[in-house]
């Protein structure tokens, strides 16, 4: 009973202090806000924007300020979007796109746009249709990187007012209907056939050019050989002419007789029949040659 009486007296005497301590503890707990690294908190005071709390320990005024929105600043990926578009040459294509973004200014995202994902998806669809409508199908297929860069630049300029940063915008695929695919396949096969014919024709042309070059080279070599032979004969004739001029007619007769002897030797050394028919003055050629040789000595 004494203990209960003491507790009652203590509470009666210090109730105000206890209530004040509890109030201070509640204010401290309400005024201290710990924000995770992956978030930012938007604080309102009487319904108006008061501050944006970054990661770490932050202080607010209890009962006046309140955390109205907790916004994740991690990078997000929108679901793969698919939309139809018509090219400049009136071909219907189905384009698949993917967008990555993150929120960098939560106060803009909270107070300027209601559904961020839907707004970005609608904006991307409009940009894709507009840009593809300026290009032909072949350009769309071959300039995907350029088209992707254009989509990202235009999207970045639009979503900047929403406090969003577009980190990636990818053009994943461009799909065609079956009729267009069949027509493109026929065109591709025709182009391949044309290239094969051109390659074959170029090969034949090159073969003819090489054959003509070979014939020209052979003719040049033949002409060169004839020129060298003619020069040799001219030189030999000049030597003979000098010998005739120095030794008289006997030197010429000796040269002719020597040629006859060489011809008879070549005829005798030839293959074939052993029977050789000689002209009547063949032996005389040997005699003349020896006579002139003795005379020369």
Coordinates of C-alpha atoms in Angstrom, one line a residue:
X1 CA 0.0 0.0 0.0
X2 CA 2.9 2.3 0.8
X3 CA 4.3 1.8 -2.7
X4 CA 1.1 2.6 -4.4
X5 CA 0.7 5.7 -2.3
X6 CA 4.2 6.8 -3.2
X7 CA 3.6 6.3 -6.9
X8 CA 0.3 8.2 -6.7
X9 CA 2.0 11.1 -4.9
X10 CA 4.9 11.1 -7.5
X11 CA 2.5 11.2 -10.4
X12 CA 0.4 13.8 -8.9
X13 CA 3.4 16.0 -8.2
X14 CA 5.2 15.5 -11.5
X15 CA 2.4 14.8 -14.0
X16 CA 3.1 18.0 -15.9
X17 CA 6.8 17.2 -16.2
X18 CA 6.0 13.7 -17.5
X19 CA 3.6 14.9 -20.0
X20 CA 6.1 17.5 -21.2
X21 CA 8.8 14.8 -21.5
X22 CA 6.4 12.6 -23.5
X23 CA 5.6 15.6 -25.7
X24 CA 9.2 16.4 -26.3
X25 CA 10.0 12.8 -27.3
X26 CA 7.0 12.7 -29.7
X27 CA 8.2 16.0 -31.3
X28 CA 11.7 14.7 -31.7
X29 CA 10.4 11.5 -33.3
X30 CA 8.1 13.5 -35.5
X31 CA 10.7 16.1 -36.4
X32 CA 13.6 13.8 -37.4
X33 CA 13.3 12.1 -40.8
X34 CA 15.9 9.6 -42.0
X35 CA 15.7 9.4 -45.8
X36 CA 17.2 6.3 -47.6
X37 CA 19.9 6.7 -50.3
X38 CA 17.5 5.6 -53.0
X39 CA 14.7 8.1 -52.1
X40 CA 13.8 11.7 -51.8
X41 CA 10.9 13.0 -49.7
X42 CA 8.7 15.9 -50.6
X43 CA 7.6 17.9 -47.5
X44 CA 4.5 20.1 -47.4
X45 CA 3.4 22.7 -44.9
X46 CA -0.3 23.4 -44.8
X47 CA -0.6 21.8 -48.3
X48 CA 2.2 23.8 -50.0
X49 CA 5.6 22.6 -51.0
X50 CA 8.1 23.2 -48.1
X51 CA 11.2 21.3 -49.0
X52 CA 12.7 18.2 -50.6
X53 CA 14.6 16.0 -48.2
X54 CA 17.7 14.3 -49.5
X55 CA 19.3 11.0 -48.3
X56 CA 20.4 11.1 -44.6
X57 CA 19.1 12.7 -41.4
X58 CA 16.7 15.7 -41.9
X59 CA 14.8 17.9 -39.5
X60 CA 11.3 19.2 -40.0
X61 CA 8.9 21.1 -37.8
X62 CA 6.5 18.6 -36.2
X63 CA 2.8 19.1 -36.7
X64 CA 3.4 21.8 -39.2
X65 CA 5.4 19.9 -41.8
X66 CA 4.6 16.5 -43.1
X67 CA 6.2 14.1 -45.6
X68 CA 3.6 14.1 -48.4
X69 CA 5.4 12.0 -51.0
X70 CA 8.3 9.5 -50.9
X71 CA 9.8 9.3 -54.4
X72 CA 12.3 6.7 -55.5
X73 CA 15.2 8.1 -57.5
X74 CA 16.4 4.7 -58.9
X75 CA 16.5 4.2 -62.6
X76 CA 13.3 2.7 -64.0
X77 CA 12.4 0.8 -67.1
X78 CA 9.1 1.2 -68.8
X79 CA 7.5 -2.0 -70.2
X80 CA 8.3 -2.6 -73.9
X81 CA 6.0 -0.4 -75.9
X82 CA 4.7 -1.4 -79.4
X83 CA 3.0 1.1 -81.7
X84 CA 2.1 1.2 -85.4
X85 CA 3.6 3.7 -87.8
X86 CA 3.5 4.4 -91.5
X87 CA 6.7 5.2 -93.4
X88 CA 7.1 7.8 -96.1
X89 CA 6.6 5.1 -98.8
X90 CA 3.3 4.1 -97.2
X91 CA 4.4 0.9 -95.5
X92 CA 2.8 -0.1 -92.2
X93 CA 5.4 -1.1 -89.5
X94 CA 5.1 -2.1 -85.9
X95 CA 7.8 -0.6 -83.8
X96 CA 8.9 -1.8 -80.4
X97 CA 10.7 0.7 -78.1
X98 CA 12.1 0.6 -74.6
X99 CA 12.8 3.6 -72.3
X100 CA 14.9 4.0 -69.1
X101 CA 14.5 7.0 -66.9
X102 CA 15.0 8.3 -63.4
X103 CA 13.4 11.1 -61.4
X104 CA 15.9 13.9 -60.5
X105 CA 13.5 16.7 -59.4
X106 CA 10.7 15.1 -57.4
X107 CA 8.9 18.4 -56.8
X108 CA 8.3 18.7 -60.6
X109 CA 7.3 15.1 -61.0
X110 CA 4.8 15.3 -58.1
X111 CA 3.1 18.6 -59.0
X112 CA 3.3 18.7 -62.8
X113 CA 2.3 15.2 -64.0
X114 CA 0.0 12.6 -62.6
X115 CA 1.0 9.4 -64.3
X116 CA 4.6 9.5 -65.4
X117 CA 4.8 6.1 -67.1
X118 CA 1.7 6.7 -69.2
X119 CA 2.9 10.2 -70.2
X120 CA 6.3 9.0 -71.3
X121 CA 4.7 6.1 -73.2
X122 CA 2.4 8.5 -75.1
X123 CA 5.2 10.9 -75.8
X124 CA 7.4 8.1 -77.2
X125 CA 4.6 6.8 -79.4
X126 CA 4.0 10.3 -80.9
X127 CA 7.8 10.9 -81.5
X128 CA 8.2 7.5 -83.2
X129 CA 5.3 7.9 -85.5
X130 CA 6.4 11.4 -86.4
X131 CA 10.0 10.4 -87.2
X132 CA 9.2 7.2 -89.0
X133 CA 6.7 9.1 -91.2
X134 CA 9.7 11.2 -92.5
X135 CA 11.7 8.1 -93.6
X136 CA 11.3 5.3 -96.1
X137 CA 11.3 1.7 -95.0
X138 CA 14.9 1.1 -96.2
X139 CA 16.1 4.2 -94.2
X140 CA 14.3 3.0 -91.1
X141 CA 16.0 -0.4 -91.3
X142 CA 19.5 1.0 -92.0
X143 CA 19.4 4.1 -89.7
X144 CA 18.2 2.7 -86.4
X145 CA 21.0 4.3 -84.4
X146 CA 20.2 7.7 -85.9
X147 CA 16.5 7.2 -85.2
X148 CA 17.2 6.1 -81.7
X149 CA 19.3 9.2 -81.0
X150 CA 16.5 11.5 -82.4
X151 CA 13.9 9.8 -80.2
X152 CA 16.0 10.2 -77.1
X153 CA 16.8 13.9 -77.8
X154 CA 13.2 14.9 -78.4
X155 CA 12.0 12.9 -75.4
X156 CA 14.7 14.5 -73.2
X157 CA 13.5 18.0 -74.2
X158 CA 9.9 17.2 -73.4
X159 CA 10.3 15.4 -70.1
X160 CA 12.7 17.9 -68.7
X161 CA 9.7 19.9 -67.4
X162 CA 8.6 16.9 -65.4
X163 CA 11.9 16.6 -63.5
X164 CA 12.9 13.4 -65.3
X165 CA 16.1 12.4 -67.0
X166 CA 15.9 9.9 -69.8
X167 CA 19.0 7.6 -69.6
X168 CA 18.3 5.3 -72.5
X169 CA 15.8 5.1 -75.3
X170 CA 16.1 2.1 -77.6
X171 CA 14.4 1.1 -80.8
X172 CA 14.3 -2.7 -80.3
X173 CA 12.6 -4.0 -83.4
X174 CA 10.7 -3.0 -86.6
X175 CA 8.2 -5.6 -87.6
X176 CA 6.4 -5.9 -90.9
X177 CA 3.3 -7.7 -92.0
X178 CA 3.5 -10.9 -94.0
X179 CA 2.7 -9.4 -97.4
X180 CA 5.4 -6.8 -97.0
X181 CA 7.9 -9.4 -95.8
X182 CA 7.1 -11.5 -98.9
X183 CA 7.5 -8.5 -101.2
X184 CA 10.8 -7.6 -99.6
X185 CA 12.0 -11.2 -99.8
X186 CA 11.3 -11.2 -103.6
X187 CA 13.1 -7.9 -104.0
X188 CA 16.0 -9.3 -102.1
X189 CA 16.2 -12.4 -104.2
X190 CA 16.0 -10.3 -107.4
X191 CA 18.8 -8.1 -106.1
X192 CA 21.0 -11.1 -105.3
X193 CA 20.4 -12.5 -108.8
X194 CA 21.3 -9.2 -110.3
X195 CA 24.5 -9.0 -108.3
X196 CA 25.4 -12.5 -109.3
X197 CA 24.9 -11.7 -113.0
X198 CA 27.0 -8.5 -112.6
X199 CA 29.7 -10.4 -110.9
X200 CA 29.8 -13.1 -113.6
X201 CA 29.8 -10.5 -116.3
X202 CA 32.7 -8.6 -114.6
X203 CA 34.6 -11.9 -114.3
X204 CA 34.2 -12.6 -118.0
X205 CA 35.2 -9.1 -118.8
X206 CA 38.3 -9.4 -116.6
X207 CA 39.2 -12.8 -118.2
X208 CA 39.0 -11.2 -121.7
X209 CA 41.1 -8.3 -120.6
X210 CA 43.7 -10.6 -119.1
X211 CA 43.8 -12.8 -122.3
X212 CA 44.2 -9.6 -124.4
X213 CA 47.0 -8.4 -122.1
X214 CA 48.7 -11.8 -122.4
X215 CA 48.5 -11.7 -126.2
X216 CA 49.8 -8.2 -126.2
X217 CA 52.7 -9.2 -124.0
X218 CA 53.5 -12.2 -126.2
X219 CA 53.4 -9.9 -129.3
X220 CA 55.7 -7.4 -127.6
X221 CA 58.2 -10.2 -126.7
X222 CA 58.1 -11.6 -130.2
X223 CA 58.7 -8.2 -131.6
X224 CA 61.5 -7.6 -129.2
X225 CA 63.1 -10.9 -130.2
X226 CA 62.8 -10.1 -133.8
X227 CA 64.4 -6.7 -133.2
X228 CA 67.3 -8.3 -131.4
X229 CA 67.7 -10.9 -134.1
X230 CA 67.6 -8.2 -136.8
X231 CA 70.2 -6.2 -134.9
X232 CA 72.4 -9.3 -134.7
X233 CA 72.0 -10.0 -138.4
X234 CA 72.8 -6.3 -139.2
X235 CA 75.9 -6.5 -137.0
X236 CA 76.9 -9.8 -138.7
X237 CA 76.4 -8.2 -142.1
X238 CA 78.4 -5.2 -141.1
X239 CA 81.3 -7.4 -140.0
X240 CA 81.1 -9.3 -143.3
X241 CA 81.1 -6.1 -145.2
X242 CA 84.1 -4.9 -143.3
X243 CA 85.9 -8.2 -144.0
X244 CA 85.1 -8.0 -147.7
X245 CA 86.3 -4.4 -147.7
X246 CA 89.6 -5.4 -146.1
X247 CA 90.2 -8.8 -147.8
X248 CA 88.4 -8.6 -151.0
X249 CA 86.0 -11.1 -152.7
X250 CA 87.9 -14.1 -151.4
X251 CA 86.7 -13.4 -147.8
X252 CA 83.1 -13.4 -149.0
X253 CA 83.6 -16.7 -151.0
X254 CA 85.2 -18.3 -147.9
X255 CA 82.2 -17.2 -145.8
X256 CA 79.7 -18.7 -148.2
X257 CA 81.6 -21.9 -148.5
X258 CA 81.8 -22.2 -144.7
X259 CA 78.1 -21.8 -144.4
X260 CA 77.6 -24.6 -147.0
X261 CA 79.9 -26.9 -144.9
X262 CA 77.9 -26.1 -141.7
X263 CA 74.6 -26.8 -143.5
X264 CA 75.9 -30.2 -144.8
X265 CA 77.1 -31.1 -141.2
X266 CA 73.7 -30.2 -139.8
X267 CA 72.0 -32.2 -142.4
X268 CA 74.2 -35.2 -141.7
X269 CA 73.6 -35.0 -137.9
X270 CA 69.9 -34.9 -138.3
X271 CA 67.6 -37.8 -137.2
X272 CA 65.8 -39.9 -139.7
X273 CA 67.0 -41.8 -142.7
X274 CA 70.7 -42.5 -143.1
X275 CA 70.6 -41.9 -146.8
X276 CA 71.4 -38.3 -147.7
X277 CA 71.2 -36.9 -151.2
X278 CA 73.7 -34.2 -151.8
X279 CA 73.9 -31.7 -154.7
X280 CA 76.6 -32.2 -157.3
X281 CA 78.7 -29.4 -156.1
X282 CA 78.5 -30.2 -152.4
X283 CA 81.9 -31.8 -152.3
X284 CA 83.3 -28.9 -154.2
X285 CA 82.1 -26.7 -151.4
X286 CA 84.5 -28.5 -149.0
X287 CA 87.3 -28.2 -151.4
X288 CA 86.8 -24.5 -152.0
X289 CA 86.6 -23.9 -148.3
X290 CA 89.9 -25.6 -147.7
X291 CA 91.6 -23.9 -150.6
X292 CA 90.5 -20.5 -149.4
X293 CA 91.6 -21.5 -145.9
X294 CA 95.1 -22.3 -147.2
X295 CA 95.1 -19.2 -149.3
X296 CA 94.1 -17.2 -146.2
X297 CA 97.1 -18.6 -144.4

